[in-house]
GROMACS .gro file of C-alpha atoms in nm:
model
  282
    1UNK     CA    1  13.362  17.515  10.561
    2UNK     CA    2  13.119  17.478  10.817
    3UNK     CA    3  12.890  17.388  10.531
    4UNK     CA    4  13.085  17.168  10.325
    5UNK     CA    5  13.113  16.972  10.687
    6UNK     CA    6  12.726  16.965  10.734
    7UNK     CA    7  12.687  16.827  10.426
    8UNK     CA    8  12.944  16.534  10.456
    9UNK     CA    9  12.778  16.458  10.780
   10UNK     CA   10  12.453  16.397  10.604
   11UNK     CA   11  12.615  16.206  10.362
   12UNK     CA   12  12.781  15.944  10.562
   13UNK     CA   13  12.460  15.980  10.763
   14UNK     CA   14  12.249  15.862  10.432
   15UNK     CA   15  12.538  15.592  10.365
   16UNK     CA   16  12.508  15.398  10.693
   17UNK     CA   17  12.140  15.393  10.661
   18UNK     CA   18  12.153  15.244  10.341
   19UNK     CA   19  12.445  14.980  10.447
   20UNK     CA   20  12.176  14.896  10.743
   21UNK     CA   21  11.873  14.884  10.550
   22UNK     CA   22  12.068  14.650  10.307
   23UNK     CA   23  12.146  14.460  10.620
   24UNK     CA   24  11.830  14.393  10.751
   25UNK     CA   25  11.696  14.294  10.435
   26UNK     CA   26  11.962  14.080  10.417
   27UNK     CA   27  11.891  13.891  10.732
   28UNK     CA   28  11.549  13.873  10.686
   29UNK     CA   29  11.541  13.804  10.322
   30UNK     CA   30  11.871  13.637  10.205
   31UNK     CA   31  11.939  13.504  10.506
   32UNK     CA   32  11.580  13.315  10.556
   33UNK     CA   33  11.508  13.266  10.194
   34UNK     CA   34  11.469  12.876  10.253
   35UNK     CA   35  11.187  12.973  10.501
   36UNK     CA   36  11.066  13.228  10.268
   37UNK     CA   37  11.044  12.944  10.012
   38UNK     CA   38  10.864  12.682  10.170
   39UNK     CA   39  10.587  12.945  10.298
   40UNK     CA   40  10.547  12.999   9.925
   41UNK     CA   41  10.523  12.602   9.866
   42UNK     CA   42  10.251  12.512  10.100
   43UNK     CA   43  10.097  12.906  10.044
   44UNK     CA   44  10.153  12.952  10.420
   45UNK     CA   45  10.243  13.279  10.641
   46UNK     CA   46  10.566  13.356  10.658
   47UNK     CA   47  10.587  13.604  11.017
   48UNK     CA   48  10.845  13.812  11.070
   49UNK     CA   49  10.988  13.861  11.453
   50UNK     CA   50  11.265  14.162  11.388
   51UNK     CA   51  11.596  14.166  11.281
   52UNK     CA   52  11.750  13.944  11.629
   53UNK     CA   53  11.489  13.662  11.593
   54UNK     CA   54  11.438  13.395  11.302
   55UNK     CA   55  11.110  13.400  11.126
   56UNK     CA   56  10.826  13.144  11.168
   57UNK     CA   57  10.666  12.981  10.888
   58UNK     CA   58  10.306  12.819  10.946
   59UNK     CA   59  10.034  12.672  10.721
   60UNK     CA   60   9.738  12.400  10.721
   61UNK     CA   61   9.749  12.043  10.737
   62UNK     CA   62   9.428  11.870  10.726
   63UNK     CA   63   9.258  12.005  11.056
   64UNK     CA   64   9.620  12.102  11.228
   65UNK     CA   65   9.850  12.351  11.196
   66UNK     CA   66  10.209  12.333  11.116
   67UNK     CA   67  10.457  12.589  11.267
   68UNK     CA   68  10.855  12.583  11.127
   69UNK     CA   69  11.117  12.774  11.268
   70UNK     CA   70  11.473  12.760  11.502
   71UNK     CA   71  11.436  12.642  11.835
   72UNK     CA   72  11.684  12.880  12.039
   73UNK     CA   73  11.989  12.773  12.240
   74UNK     CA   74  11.893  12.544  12.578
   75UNK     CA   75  11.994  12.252  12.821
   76UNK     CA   76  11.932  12.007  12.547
   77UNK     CA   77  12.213  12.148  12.340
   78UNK     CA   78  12.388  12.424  12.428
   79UNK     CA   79  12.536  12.717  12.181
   80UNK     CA   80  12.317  12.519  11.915
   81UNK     CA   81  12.047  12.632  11.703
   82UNK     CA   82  11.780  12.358  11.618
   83UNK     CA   83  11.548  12.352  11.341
   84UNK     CA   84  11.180  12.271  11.497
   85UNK     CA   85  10.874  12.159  11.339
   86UNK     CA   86  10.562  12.205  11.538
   87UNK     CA   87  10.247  12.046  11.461
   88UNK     CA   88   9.938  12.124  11.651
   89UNK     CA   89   9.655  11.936  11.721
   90UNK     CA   90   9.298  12.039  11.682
   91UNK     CA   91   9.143  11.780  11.824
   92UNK     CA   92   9.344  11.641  12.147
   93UNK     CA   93   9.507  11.257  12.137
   94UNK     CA   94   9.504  11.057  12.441
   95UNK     CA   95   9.886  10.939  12.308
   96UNK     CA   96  10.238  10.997  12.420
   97UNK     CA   97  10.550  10.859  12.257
   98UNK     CA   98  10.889  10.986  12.280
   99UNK     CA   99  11.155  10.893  12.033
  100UNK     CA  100  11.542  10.975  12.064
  101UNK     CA  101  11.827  10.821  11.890
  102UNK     CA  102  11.993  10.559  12.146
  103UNK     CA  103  12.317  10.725  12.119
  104UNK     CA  104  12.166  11.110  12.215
  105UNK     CA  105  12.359  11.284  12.463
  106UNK     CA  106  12.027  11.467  12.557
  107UNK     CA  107  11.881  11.375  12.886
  108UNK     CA  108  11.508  11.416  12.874
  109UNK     CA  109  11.209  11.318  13.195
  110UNK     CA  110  11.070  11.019  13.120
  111UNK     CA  111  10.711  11.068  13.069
  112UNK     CA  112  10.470  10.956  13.315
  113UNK     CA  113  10.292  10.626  13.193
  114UNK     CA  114  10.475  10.590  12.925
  115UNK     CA  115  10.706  10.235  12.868
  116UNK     CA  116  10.965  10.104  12.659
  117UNK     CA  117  10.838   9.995  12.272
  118UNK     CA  118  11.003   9.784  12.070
  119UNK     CA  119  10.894   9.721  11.728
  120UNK     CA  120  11.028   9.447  11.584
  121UNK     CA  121  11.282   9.558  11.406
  122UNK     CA  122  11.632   9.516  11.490
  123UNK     CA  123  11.807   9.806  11.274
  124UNK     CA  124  11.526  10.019  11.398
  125UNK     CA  125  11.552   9.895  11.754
  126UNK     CA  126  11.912   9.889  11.786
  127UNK     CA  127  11.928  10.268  11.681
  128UNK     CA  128  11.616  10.438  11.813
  129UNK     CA  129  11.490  10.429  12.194
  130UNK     CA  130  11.085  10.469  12.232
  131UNK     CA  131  10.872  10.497  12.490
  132UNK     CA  132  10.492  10.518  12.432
  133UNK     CA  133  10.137  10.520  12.709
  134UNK     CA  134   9.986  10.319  12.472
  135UNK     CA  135  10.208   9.996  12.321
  136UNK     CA  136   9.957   9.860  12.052
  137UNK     CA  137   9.926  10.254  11.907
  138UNK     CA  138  10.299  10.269  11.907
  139UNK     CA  139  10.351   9.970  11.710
  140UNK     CA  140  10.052  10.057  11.450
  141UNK     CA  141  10.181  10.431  11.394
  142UNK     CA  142  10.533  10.287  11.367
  143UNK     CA  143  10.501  10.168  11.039
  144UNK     CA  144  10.731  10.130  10.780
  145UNK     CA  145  10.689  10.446  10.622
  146UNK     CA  146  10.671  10.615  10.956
  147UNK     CA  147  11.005  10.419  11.066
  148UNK     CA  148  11.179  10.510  10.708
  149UNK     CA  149  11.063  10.863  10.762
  150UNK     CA  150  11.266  10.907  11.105
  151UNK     CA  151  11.547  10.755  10.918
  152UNK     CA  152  11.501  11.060  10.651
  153UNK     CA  153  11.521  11.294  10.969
  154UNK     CA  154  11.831  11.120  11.079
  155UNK     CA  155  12.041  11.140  10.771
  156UNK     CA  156  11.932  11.505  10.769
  157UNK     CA  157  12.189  11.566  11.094
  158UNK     CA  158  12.468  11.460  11.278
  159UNK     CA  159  12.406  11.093  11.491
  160UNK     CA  160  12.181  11.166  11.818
  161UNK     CA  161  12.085  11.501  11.686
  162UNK     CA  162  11.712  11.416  11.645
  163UNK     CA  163  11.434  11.438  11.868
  164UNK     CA  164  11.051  11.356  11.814
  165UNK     CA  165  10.747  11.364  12.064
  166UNK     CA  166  10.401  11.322  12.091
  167UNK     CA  167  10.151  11.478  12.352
  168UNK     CA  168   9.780  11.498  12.346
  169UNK     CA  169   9.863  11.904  12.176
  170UNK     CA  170  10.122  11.836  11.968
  171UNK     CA  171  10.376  11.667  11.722
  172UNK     CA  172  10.731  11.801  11.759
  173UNK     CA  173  11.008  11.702  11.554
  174UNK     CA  174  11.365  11.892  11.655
  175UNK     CA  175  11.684  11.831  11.442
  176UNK     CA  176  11.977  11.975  11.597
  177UNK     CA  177  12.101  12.199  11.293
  178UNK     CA  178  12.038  12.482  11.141
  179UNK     CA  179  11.840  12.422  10.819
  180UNK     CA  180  11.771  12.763  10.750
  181UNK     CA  181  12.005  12.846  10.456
  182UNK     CA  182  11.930  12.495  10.314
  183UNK     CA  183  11.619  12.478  10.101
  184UNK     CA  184  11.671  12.086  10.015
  185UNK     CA  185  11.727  11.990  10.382
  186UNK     CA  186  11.441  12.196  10.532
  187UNK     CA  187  11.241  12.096  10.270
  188UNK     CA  188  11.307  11.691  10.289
  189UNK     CA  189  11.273  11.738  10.731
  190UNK     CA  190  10.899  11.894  10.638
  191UNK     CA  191  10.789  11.652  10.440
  192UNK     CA  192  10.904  11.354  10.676
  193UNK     CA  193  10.730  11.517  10.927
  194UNK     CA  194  10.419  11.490  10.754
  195UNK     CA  195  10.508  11.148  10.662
  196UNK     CA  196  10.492  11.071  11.044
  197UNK     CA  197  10.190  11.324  11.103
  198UNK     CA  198  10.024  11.123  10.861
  199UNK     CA  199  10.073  10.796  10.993
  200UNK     CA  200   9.950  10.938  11.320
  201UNK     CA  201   9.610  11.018  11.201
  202UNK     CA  202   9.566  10.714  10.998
  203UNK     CA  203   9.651  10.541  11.376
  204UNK     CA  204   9.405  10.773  11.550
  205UNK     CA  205   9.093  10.712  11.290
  206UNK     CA  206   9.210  10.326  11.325
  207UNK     CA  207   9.191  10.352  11.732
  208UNK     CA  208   8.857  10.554  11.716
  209UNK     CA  209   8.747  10.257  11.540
  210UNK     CA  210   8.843  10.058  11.814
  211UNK     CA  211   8.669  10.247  12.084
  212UNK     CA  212   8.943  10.492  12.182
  213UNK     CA  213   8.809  10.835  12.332
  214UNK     CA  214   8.958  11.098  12.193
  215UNK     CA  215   9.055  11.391  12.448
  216UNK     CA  216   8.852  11.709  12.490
  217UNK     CA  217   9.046  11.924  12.683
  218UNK     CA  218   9.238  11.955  12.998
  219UNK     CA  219   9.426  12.241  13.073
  220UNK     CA  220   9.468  12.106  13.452
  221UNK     CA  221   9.821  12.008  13.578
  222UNK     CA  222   9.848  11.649  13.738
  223UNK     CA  223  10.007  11.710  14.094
  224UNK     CA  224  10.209  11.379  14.022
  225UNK     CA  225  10.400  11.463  13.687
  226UNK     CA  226  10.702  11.611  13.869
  227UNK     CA  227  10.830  11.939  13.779
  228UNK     CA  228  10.651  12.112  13.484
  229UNK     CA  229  10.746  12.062  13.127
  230UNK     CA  230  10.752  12.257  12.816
  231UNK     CA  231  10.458  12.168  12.609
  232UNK     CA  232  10.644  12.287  12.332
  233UNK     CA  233  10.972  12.165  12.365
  234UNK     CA  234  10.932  11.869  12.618
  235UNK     CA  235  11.186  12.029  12.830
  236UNK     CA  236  11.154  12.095  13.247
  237UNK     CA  237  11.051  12.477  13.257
  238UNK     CA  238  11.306  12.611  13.510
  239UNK     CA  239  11.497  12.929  13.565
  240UNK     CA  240  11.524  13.169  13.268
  241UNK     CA  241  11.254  13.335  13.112
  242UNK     CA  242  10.926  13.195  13.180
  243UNK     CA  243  10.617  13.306  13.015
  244UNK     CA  244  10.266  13.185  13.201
  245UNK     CA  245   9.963  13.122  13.001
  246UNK     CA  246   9.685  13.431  13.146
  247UNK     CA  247   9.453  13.213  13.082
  248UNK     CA  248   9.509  12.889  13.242
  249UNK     CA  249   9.846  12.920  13.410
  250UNK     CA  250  10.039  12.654  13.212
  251UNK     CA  251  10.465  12.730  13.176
  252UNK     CA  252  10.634  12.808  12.868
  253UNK     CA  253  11.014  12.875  12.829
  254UNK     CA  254  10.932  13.229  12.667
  255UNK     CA  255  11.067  13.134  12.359
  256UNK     CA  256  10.854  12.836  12.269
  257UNK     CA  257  10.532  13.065  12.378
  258UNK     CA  258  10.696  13.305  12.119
  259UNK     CA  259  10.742  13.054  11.887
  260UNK     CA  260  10.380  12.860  11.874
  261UNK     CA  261  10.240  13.184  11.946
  262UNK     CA  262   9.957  13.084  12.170
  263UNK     CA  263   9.906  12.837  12.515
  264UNK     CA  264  10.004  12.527  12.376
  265UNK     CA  265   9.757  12.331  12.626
  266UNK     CA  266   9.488  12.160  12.417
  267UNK     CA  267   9.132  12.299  12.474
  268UNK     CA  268   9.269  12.662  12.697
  269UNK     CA  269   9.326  12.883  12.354
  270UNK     CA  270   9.506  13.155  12.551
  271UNK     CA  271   9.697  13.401  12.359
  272UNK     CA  272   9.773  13.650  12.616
  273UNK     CA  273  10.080  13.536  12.806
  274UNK     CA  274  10.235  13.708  13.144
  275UNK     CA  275  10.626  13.712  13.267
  276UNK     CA  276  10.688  13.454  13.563
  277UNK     CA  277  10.860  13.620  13.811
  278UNK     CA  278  11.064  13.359  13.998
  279UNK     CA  279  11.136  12.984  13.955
  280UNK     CA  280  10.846  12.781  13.904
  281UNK     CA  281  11.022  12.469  14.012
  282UNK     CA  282  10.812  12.202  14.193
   0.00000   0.00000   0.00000
């Protein structure tokens, strides 16, 4: 009897293992297979992070780099998952611009130097608020197909669910839902975001034209911004977990130095990042 027991205990032992290893490759395969997809479309990396964390997709575009993935739960909606597309710069931008829907119930700092931009048009105007440091470079990247492309975000979610900003490192693009079982919808939110990416280079080469410097580097903190912010997600980096770049110090909501990967000031290139261990609140 004993034996007959022994063996029924290895058998339900071999059962669950096989109902878990059919889970996990459920949600990382099945479950992600819109990610999975679109690595295989622009023949980028599709990384892994374990069964509790969604996978990151990243690949090439011109000289930046493009990073896809959910944006985890936070202040700027909370219970929520986000889709996010990153795009990093490799060469800095002196150019800020932040662009919300004028009926977004998210609160976000106003950058400093920045002012109000209004382009012209009144559909536009009446349902998008922008602020930009540099007015005439607003107004040129704002183009029609950069203003129809934020519209193509926008039908893609629910009204005020749409973020997009623009720092000297990065392009960020958030829609507040989940596009990760949707193949059409994640697809159509990458390819207006490289719409937009697009018509920000073509507004950069135009500006270099003009005499514009483009930035080198700066990994220093201004005393006067205020509290620090997220590079990655724009956000005030508070209480919660806080990763510090070894390197150069900067603050990172863990999960946005998890998600890009590495320091997400332009010009440091750290990759090794340390635990804060209390509030870093100015």
């Amino acid at each position: 009897m004993s034996m007959i027991g022994f063996a029924l205990t290895i058998l339900a032992a071999y059962v669950v293992i096989r109902m878990l290893a059919k889970a996990g490759a459920w949600a990382t395969g099945s479950r992600y297979r819109a990610f999975r997809r679109l690595a295989s479309r622009f023949g980028g990396r599709y990384e892994t992070r374990g069964l509790s964390d969604s996978p990151i997709v990243s690949f090439p575009e011109g000289e930046d780099i493009v990073r896809v993935g959910l944006a985890p739960a936070s202040g700027r909606r909370p219970g929520g998952t986000s889709t996010r597309v990153v795009v990093r710069f490799r060469t800095g931008m002196p150019f800020r611009l932040d662009l919300t829907p004028q009926n977004s119930p998210a609160v976000r700092m106003v950058a400093k130097g920045t002012q109000p931009v209004r382009v012209g048009d009144r559909e536009f105007d009446g349902a998008y608020a922008v602020r930009a440091n540099d007015p005439d470079m607003a107004l040129d990247f704002l183009s029609p197909a950069t203003r129809w492309a934020v519209q193509g975000l926008q039908r893609l979610v629910q009204p005020g669910g749409l973020s997009i900003s623009i720092i000297p490192e990065r392009l960020l693009v958030q829609i507040d839902r989940n596009l990760s079982d949707d193949e059409e919808a994640l697809f159509a939110a990458v390819a207006e975001t490289l719409t937009i990416h697009k018509g920000l280079r073509e507004g950069v080469r135009r500006r270099v034209g003009e005499g514009v410097t483009l930035l080198e580097g700066d990994a220093a903190a201004d005393p006067d911004e205020g509290p620090p912010v997220c590079k990655v997600c724009g956000e005030i980096v508070d209480t919660g977990p806080i990763t510090l770049c070894a390197k150069c110090g900067a603050p990172h909501h863990r999960d946005c130095w998890e998600f890009v990967g590495w320091c997400s000031i332009y010009g440091c290139g750290g990759k090794l990042g340390k635990p804060a261990s209390t509030s870093i609140r100015s």
